[in-house]
Amino acid sequence: MLAELGRYDQAEEQLRLGLLDRPGDPELLALLAAVLRLAGRPADALVAADAAVAAEPGWAGAHAERAENLIALSRAAAAVASAGEAVRLRPAEPEVHRVLARAHLAGRDFGPARSAARQALAFDPRSVPSLLTLAEVERVAGRRRAAARATKAALAEDPEHPGGRWLIALLNAERLHVADAMRGLRELAADHPARLDGQALAWPILGVLAGLRRGLAVGVPLVLAVRLTARWWALAGCFAQAIALVVAVVMVSFAARVLLPAGRVPWRCLAFLPRRGVITGLVAAGGSVGMLLTYAVTGRWLPLLLAVGAVGLLMMSGAFRVRVTSLSAG
């Protein structure tokens, strides 16, 4: 109950007190692992899950919890092995098949992930957790229509399910239906404040940074490469300026398409992000686009070289990674 309310410290304290009376109890150890994982401490949680497996090697729940923590630690192969053991021990349990699907998904092995999710659905075709697991597999695999169908089927069973509402918002975001995505996230945050933090509401800023990083990482070197051929090709300078203009306009249009419909909410949530990295990235991206525009107009070397330097700074600012797609669908 305490963990469901987001009071992870108190839940951990109660479980550790219970373990003083019942040391080595596999259920308490697995519960402790789950609480630590939900609290964002997967490394500590894995220690507890390993202890649960050691205490009761034949219990599928311990192996499933261990797999969840390995997924959180991005150890996909080990997670698949642990989830596979849980399936072997309890083949008729839908939850272990869902864990196996998530483990395969962590390794981007979409076929087995889809098969495991469908196996979970075979036990109960109307299961909301199983439908949402399949939806997440399809979304990550790039099959957005299939993901939307599975999500809508889940919401038909439980219209207020936070995991389903989250996935709808996420699919809207990926289609750049920004206003719809932000509206869904705001409503979800109002109904479930403990399950959705400011990082999720700041996704337009992160999305723009990610898009600018990818676009400029290709566009600026392309402009530079074309410009360097001017020694052998007389028209290279003109082509380089034209490419610079196109890249800059595309980047500005993309940023406007995301940030303008998003409104002020993402900026209000900026404090929930690693501010130094985000601000550095925004300044570097803006500077690079500005220098590309300047080069497109003037054709001078200096703004192009400054654009190259700004892109390098932008790539370094991408060292941080913030996950905003981790709301539990369970």
CSV table of C-alpha atoms in Angstrom, one decimal:
chain,number,residue,atom,x,y,z
A,1,MET,CA,0.0,0.0,0.0
A,2,LEU,CA,2.8,2.5,0.9
A,3,ALA,CA,4.6,1.7,-2.4
A,4,GLU,CA,1.3,2.3,-4.4
A,5,LEU,CA,1.1,5.8,-2.7
A,6,GLY,CA,4.7,6.5,-3.8
A,7,ARG,CA,6.0,6.4,-0.2
A,8,TYR,CA,8.9,4.1,-1.1
A,9,ASP,CA,11.1,5.0,1.9
A,10,GLN,CA,8.5,4.0,4.3
A,11,ALA,CA,7.7,0.8,2.4
A,12,GLU,CA,11.4,-0.1,2.3
A,13,GLU,CA,11.7,0.5,6.1
A,14,GLN,CA,8.7,-1.7,6.8
A,15,LEU,CA,10.0,-4.5,4.6
A,16,ARG,CA,13.5,-4.4,6.2
A,17,LEU,CA,11.9,-4.6,9.6
A,18,GLY,CA,10.0,-7.6,8.4
A,19,LEU,CA,13.2,-9.2,7.2
A,20,LEU,CA,14.7,-8.8,10.6
A,21,ASP,CA,12.0,-11.2,11.9
A,22,ARG,CA,12.0,-13.4,8.8
A,23,PRO,CA,15.5,-13.2,7.3
A,24,GLY,CA,15.7,-14.8,3.9
A,25,ASP,CA,12.0,-14.7,3.3
A,26,PRO,CA,11.7,-14.8,-0.6
A,27,GLU,CA,8.4,-13.0,-0.7
A,28,LEU,CA,9.6,-10.1,1.4
A,29,LEU,CA,12.9,-10.0,-0.5
A,30,ALA,CA,11.0,-9.9,-3.8
A,31,LEU,CA,8.7,-7.1,-2.5
A,32,LEU,CA,11.8,-5.2,-1.3
A,33,ALA,CA,13.3,-5.5,-4.8
A,34,ALA,CA,10.0,-4.2,-6.4
A,35,VAL,CA,9.9,-1.2,-4.0
A,36,LEU,CA,13.5,-0.3,-4.7
A,37,ARG,CA,13.0,-0.7,-8.4
A,38,LEU,CA,10.0,1.6,-8.3
A,39,ALA,CA,12.0,4.1,-6.3
A,40,GLY,CA,14.6,4.3,-9.1
A,41,ARG,CA,17.2,2.1,-7.4
A,42,PRO,CA,17.5,-0.9,-9.7
A,43,ALA,CA,21.0,-1.9,-8.7
A,44,ASP,CA,20.0,-2.2,-5.0
A,45,ALA,CA,16.8,-3.9,-6.1
A,46,LEU,CA,18.8,-6.5,-8.1
A,47,VAL,CA,20.7,-7.4,-4.9
A,48,ALA,CA,17.3,-8.1,-3.2
A,49,ALA,CA,16.0,-10.0,-6.2
A,50,ASP,CA,19.1,-12.2,-6.3
A,51,ALA,CA,18.6,-12.9,-2.6
A,52,ALA,CA,15.0,-13.9,-3.3
A,53,VAL,CA,16.1,-16.3,-6.1
A,54,ALA,CA,18.7,-17.8,-3.9
A,55,ALA,CA,16.2,-18.3,-1.1
A,56,GLU,CA,13.6,-19.9,-3.3
A,57,PRO,CA,15.0,-21.0,-6.7
A,58,GLY,CA,11.8,-22.6,-7.7
A,59,TRP,CA,9.6,-19.6,-7.3
A,60,ALA,CA,8.8,-17.9,-10.6
A,61,GLY,CA,8.0,-14.6,-9.0
A,62,ALA,CA,11.5,-14.1,-7.8
A,63,HIS,CA,12.9,-14.8,-11.3
A,64,ALA,CA,10.4,-12.4,-12.8
A,65,GLU,CA,11.3,-9.6,-10.4
A,66,ARG,CA,15.0,-10.2,-11.1
A,67,ALA,CA,14.2,-9.9,-14.8
A,68,GLU,CA,12.4,-6.6,-14.2
A,69,ASN,CA,15.5,-5.2,-12.5
A,70,LEU,CA,17.8,-6.4,-15.2
A,71,ILE,CA,15.6,-4.7,-17.7
A,72,ALA,CA,15.9,-1.5,-15.7
A,73,LEU,CA,19.7,-1.9,-15.8
A,74,SER,CA,19.7,-2.4,-19.6
A,75,ARG,CA,21.0,-6.0,-19.2
A,76,ALA,CA,18.6,-7.4,-21.8
A,77,ALA,CA,20.2,-10.8,-22.4
A,78,ALA,CA,20.3,-11.6,-18.6
A,79,ALA,CA,16.7,-10.3,-18.3
A,80,VAL,CA,15.6,-12.7,-21.1
A,81,ALA,CA,17.3,-15.6,-19.3
A,82,SER,CA,15.7,-14.8,-16.0
A,83,ALA,CA,12.2,-14.2,-17.5
A,84,GLY,CA,12.6,-17.4,-19.5
A,85,GLU,CA,13.2,-19.3,-16.2
A,86,ALA,CA,10.1,-17.7,-14.7
A,87,VAL,CA,8.1,-18.9,-17.8
A,88,ARG,CA,9.5,-22.4,-17.4
A,89,LEU,CA,8.4,-22.5,-13.8
A,90,ARG,CA,4.9,-21.0,-14.3
A,91,PRO,CA,4.0,-21.4,-18.0
A,92,ALA,CA,0.3,-20.7,-17.3
A,93,GLU,CA,1.0,-17.4,-15.5
A,94,PRO,CA,0.3,-14.4,-17.9
A,95,GLU,CA,2.5,-12.0,-15.9
A,96,VAL,CA,5.7,-14.0,-16.5
A,97,HIS,CA,5.0,-13.9,-20.2
A,98,ARG,CA,4.6,-10.1,-20.0
A,99,VAL,CA,7.9,-9.8,-18.2
A,100,LEU,CA,9.5,-12.0,-20.9
A,101,ALA,CA,8.0,-9.7,-23.6
A,102,ARG,CA,9.5,-6.6,-21.9
A,103,ALA,CA,12.8,-8.4,-21.6
A,104,HIS,CA,12.9,-9.1,-25.3
A,105,LEU,CA,11.8,-5.6,-26.0
A,106,ALA,CA,14.7,-4.2,-24.0
A,107,GLY,CA,17.0,-6.1,-26.4
A,108,ARG,CA,14.9,-4.8,-29.4
A,109,ASP,CA,14.1,-8.4,-30.3
A,110,PHE,CA,10.6,-7.5,-31.5
A,111,GLY,CA,9.5,-10.9,-32.9
A,112,PRO,CA,9.9,-12.9,-29.6
A,113,ALA,CA,8.6,-9.8,-27.6
A,114,ARG,CA,5.4,-9.8,-29.7
A,115,SER,CA,5.1,-13.6,-29.3
A,116,ALA,CA,5.4,-13.4,-25.6
A,117,ALA,CA,2.9,-10.6,-25.3
A,118,ARG,CA,0.4,-12.5,-27.5
A,119,GLN,CA,1.0,-15.6,-25.3
A,120,ALA,CA,0.0,-13.5,-22.3
A,121,LEU,CA,-3.1,-12.4,-24.1
A,122,ALA,CA,-4.0,-15.9,-25.0
A,123,PHE,CA,-4.8,-16.6,-21.3
A,124,ASP,CA,-7.2,-13.6,-21.2
A,125,PRO,CA,-7.8,-11.6,-24.5
A,126,ARG,CA,-9.4,-8.8,-22.5
A,127,SER,CA,-6.5,-8.4,-20.0
A,128,VAL,CA,-5.6,-4.7,-19.8
A,129,PRO,CA,-1.9,-5.3,-18.7
A,130,SER,CA,-1.4,-7.8,-21.5
A,131,LEU,CA,-3.0,-5.5,-24.1
A,132,LEU,CA,-0.8,-2.6,-23.0
A,133,THR,CA,2.3,-4.8,-23.1
A,134,LEU,CA,1.5,-5.7,-26.7
A,135,ALA,CA,0.8,-2.0,-27.4
A,136,GLU,CA,4.2,-1.0,-26.1
A,137,VAL,CA,6.0,-3.7,-28.1
A,138,GLU,CA,4.3,-2.6,-31.3
A,139,ARG,CA,5.0,1.1,-30.5
A,140,VAL,CA,8.7,0.5,-30.0
A,141,ALA,CA,8.8,-1.7,-33.1
A,142,GLY,CA,7.4,1.3,-35.1
A,143,ARG,CA,4.0,-0.2,-35.7
A,144,ARG,CA,2.0,2.7,-34.4
A,145,ARG,CA,-1.4,1.6,-35.9
A,146,ALA,CA,-1.1,-1.8,-34.2
A,147,ALA,CA,0.0,-0.1,-31.0
A,148,ALA,CA,-3.0,2.2,-31.2
A,149,ARG,CA,-5.4,-0.7,-31.7
A,150,ALA,CA,-4.1,-2.6,-28.7
A,151,THR,CA,-4.2,0.6,-26.5
A,152,LYS,CA,-7.7,1.4,-27.5
A,153,ALA,CA,-8.8,-2.2,-26.8
A,154,ALA,CA,-7.3,-1.8,-23.3
A,155,LEU,CA,-9.0,1.5,-22.7
A,156,ALA,CA,-12.3,-0.1,-23.9
A,157,GLU,CA,-11.9,-2.4,-20.9
A,158,ASP,CA,-10.7,0.3,-18.5
A,159,PRO,CA,-11.2,3.9,-19.9
A,160,GLU,CA,-9.3,5.5,-16.9
A,161,HIS,CA,-6.3,3.2,-16.9
A,162,PRO,CA,-3.2,5.4,-16.5
A,163,GLY,CA,-1.0,3.2,-18.6
A,164,GLY,CA,-3.4,3.2,-21.5
A,165,ARG,CA,-3.9,7.0,-21.3
A,166,TRP,CA,-0.1,7.4,-21.2
A,167,LEU,CA,0.4,5.3,-24.3
A,168,ILE,CA,-2.2,7.3,-26.2
A,169,ALA,CA,-0.4,10.5,-25.3
A,170,LEU,CA,2.9,9.0,-26.3
A,171,LEU,CA,1.6,7.9,-29.7
A,172,ASN,CA,0.1,11.3,-30.2
A,173,ALA,CA,3.6,12.8,-29.4
A,174,GLU,CA,5.3,10.5,-31.8
A,175,ARG,CA,2.9,11.5,-34.6
A,176,LEU,CA,3.7,15.2,-33.6
A,177,HIS,CA,0.0,15.7,-32.5
A,178,VAL,CA,1.5,17.9,-29.9
A,179,ALA,CA,-1.6,19.6,-28.6
A,180,ASP,CA,-3.4,16.3,-28.1
A,181,ALA,CA,-0.4,14.7,-26.4
A,182,MET,CA,0.0,17.6,-24.0
A,183,ARG,CA,-3.7,17.7,-23.2
A,184,GLY,CA,-3.6,14.0,-22.4
A,185,LEU,CA,-0.5,14.3,-20.3
A,186,ARG,CA,-1.9,17.2,-18.3
A,187,GLU,CA,-5.1,15.3,-17.6
A,188,LEU,CA,-3.1,12.3,-16.6
A,189,ALA,CA,-0.8,14.3,-14.3
A,190,ALA,CA,-3.9,15.8,-12.6
A,191,ASP,CA,-5.5,12.4,-12.0
A,192,HIS,CA,-2.2,10.5,-11.1
A,193,PRO,CA,0.3,13.0,-9.9
A,194,ALA,CA,2.4,10.3,-8.2
A,195,ARG,CA,2.8,8.4,-11.5
A,196,LEU,CA,3.7,11.3,-13.8
A,197,ASP,CA,6.4,13.9,-13.1
A,198,GLY,CA,7.6,17.1,-14.6
A,199,GLN,CA,10.0,15.3,-16.9
A,200,ALA,CA,7.2,13.7,-18.8
A,201,LEU,CA,5.5,17.1,-19.3
A,202,ALA,CA,8.8,18.5,-20.6
A,203,TRP,CA,9.0,16.0,-23.4
A,204,PRO,CA,8.6,18.7,-26.2
A,205,ILE,CA,11.9,20.3,-25.1
A,206,LEU,CA,13.6,16.9,-25.0
A,207,GLY,CA,12.0,15.9,-28.3
A,208,VAL,CA,13.1,19.1,-30.1
A,209,LEU,CA,16.7,18.7,-28.7
A,210,ALA,CA,16.8,15.1,-29.9
A,211,GLY,CA,15.5,16.0,-33.3
A,212,LEU,CA,17.8,19.0,-33.7
A,213,ARG,CA,20.8,16.9,-32.6
A,214,ARG,CA,20.1,14.2,-35.3
A,215,GLY,CA,19.3,16.8,-38.0
A,216,LEU,CA,22.2,19.1,-37.4
A,217,ALA,CA,24.6,16.1,-36.9
A,218,VAL,CA,23.9,15.2,-40.5
A,219,GLY,CA,23.2,18.6,-42.1
A,220,VAL,CA,26.2,20.6,-40.8
A,221,PRO,CA,28.9,18.1,-41.9
A,222,LEU,CA,27.1,17.8,-45.2
A,223,VAL,CA,27.3,21.5,-45.8
A,224,LEU,CA,31.0,21.5,-44.7
A,225,ALA,CA,31.8,18.5,-47.0
A,226,VAL,CA,30.2,20.2,-50.0
A,227,ARG,CA,32.0,23.5,-49.3
A,228,LEU,CA,35.3,21.7,-49.1
A,229,THR,CA,34.9,20.6,-52.7
A,230,ALA,CA,34.9,24.2,-54.0
A,231,ARG,CA,38.5,23.8,-54.9
A,232,TRP,CA,37.5,21.3,-57.6
A,233,TRP,CA,33.9,22.3,-58.3
A,234,ALA,CA,33.1,25.9,-59.0
A,235,LEU,CA,29.4,25.7,-57.9
A,236,ALA,CA,30.2,24.0,-54.6
A,237,GLY,CA,29.9,27.2,-52.6
A,238,CYS,CA,26.5,28.0,-54.0
A,239,PHE,CA,25.3,24.4,-53.3
A,240,ALA,CA,26.7,24.5,-49.8
A,241,GLN,CA,24.8,27.8,-49.1
A,242,ALA,CA,21.6,26.3,-50.5
A,243,ILE,CA,21.9,23.2,-48.3
A,244,ALA,CA,22.7,25.3,-45.3
A,245,LEU,CA,19.5,27.3,-45.9
A,246,VAL,CA,17.4,24.2,-46.3
A,247,VAL,CA,18.8,22.5,-43.2
A,248,ALA,CA,18.2,25.7,-41.1
A,249,VAL,CA,14.7,26.2,-42.3
A,250,VAL,CA,13.8,22.5,-41.7
A,251,MET,CA,15.2,22.7,-38.2
A,252,VAL,CA,13.4,25.9,-37.3
A,253,SER,CA,10.1,24.5,-38.8
A,254,PHE,CA,10.5,21.3,-36.8
A,255,ALA,CA,11.1,23.2,-33.5
A,256,ALA,CA,8.2,25.5,-34.1
A,257,ARG,CA,5.9,22.6,-35.0
A,258,VAL,CA,6.6,21.0,-31.6
A,259,LEU,CA,7.1,23.9,-29.2
A,260,LEU,CA,4.4,26.3,-30.3
A,261,PRO,CA,1.4,23.9,-29.8
A,262,ALA,CA,3.0,22.6,-26.5
A,263,GLY,CA,2.5,26.0,-24.9
A,264,ARG,CA,4.2,27.1,-21.7
A,265,VAL,CA,3.9,23.9,-19.7
A,266,PRO,CA,7.2,22.3,-20.9
A,267,TRP,CA,9.1,25.4,-20.0
A,268,ARG,CA,7.6,25.5,-16.5
A,269,CYS,CA,8.8,21.9,-16.1
A,270,LEU,CA,12.3,22.8,-17.1
A,271,ALA,CA,13.4,22.6,-13.5
A,272,PHE,CA,12.7,18.8,-13.5
A,273,LEU,CA,15.3,18.2,-16.2
A,274,PRO,CA,19.1,18.3,-16.0
A,275,ARG,CA,19.1,22.1,-16.6
A,276,ARG,CA,22.8,22.6,-17.5
A,277,GLY,CA,22.6,19.9,-20.2
A,278,VAL,CA,19.3,21.1,-21.6
A,279,ILE,CA,20.2,24.8,-21.7
A,280,THR,CA,23.6,24.0,-23.2
A,281,GLY,CA,21.9,21.9,-25.8
A,282,LEU,CA,19.3,24.6,-26.6
A,283,VAL,CA,21.9,27.3,-26.9
A,284,ALA,CA,24.2,25.1,-29.0
A,285,ALA,CA,21.3,24.1,-31.3
A,286,GLY,CA,20.1,27.7,-31.7
A,287,GLY,CA,23.6,28.9,-32.3
A,288,SER,CA,24.2,26.3,-35.0
A,289,VAL,CA,21.0,27.1,-36.8
A,290,GLY,CA,21.8,30.8,-36.6
A,291,MET,CA,25.3,30.3,-38.0
A,292,LEU,CA,23.9,28.1,-40.8
A,293,LEU,CA,21.5,30.9,-41.8
A,294,THR,CA,24.4,33.4,-41.6
A,295,TYR,CA,26.5,31.2,-43.8
A,296,ALA,CA,23.6,30.7,-46.3
A,297,VAL,CA,23.4,34.5,-46.7
A,298,THR,CA,27.1,35.5,-46.6
A,299,GLY,CA,28.9,32.3,-47.8
A,300,ARG,CA,31.8,33.1,-45.4
A,301,TRP,CA,33.8,30.4,-43.7
A,302,LEU,CA,33.6,31.8,-40.1
A,303,PRO,CA,29.9,31.2,-39.5
A,304,LEU,CA,30.2,27.7,-41.0
A,305,LEU,CA,33.1,26.8,-38.7
A,306,LEU,CA,31.1,28.3,-35.7
A,307,ALA,CA,28.1,26.1,-36.8
A,308,VAL,CA,30.4,23.0,-36.7
A,309,GLY,CA,31.7,24.0,-33.2
A,310,ALA,CA,28.1,24.5,-32.0
A,311,VAL,CA,27.1,21.0,-33.3
A,312,GLY,CA,30.0,19.5,-31.4
A,313,LEU,CA,28.8,21.2,-28.2
A,314,LEU,CA,25.3,20.0,-28.9
A,315,MET,CA,26.5,16.4,-29.3
A,316,MET,CA,28.3,16.6,-26.0
A,317,SER,CA,25.3,18.0,-24.3
A,318,GLY,CA,23.5,14.9,-25.4
A,319,ALA,CA,25.5,12.9,-22.8
A,320,PHE,CA,22.4,13.1,-20.5
A,321,ARG,CA,19.5,10.8,-21.2
A,322,VAL,CA,16.1,11.4,-19.6
A,323,ARG,CA,13.5,8.7,-20.0
A,324,VAL,CA,9.9,9.9,-20.1
A,325,THR,CA,8.4,6.7,-21.4
A,326,SER,CA,8.6,4.7,-18.2
A,327,LEU,CA,5.2,5.0,-16.7
A,328,SER,CA,4.2,1.5,-15.7
A,329,ALA,CA,1.4,0.1,-17.8
A,330,GLY,CA,0.6,-2.4,-15.1
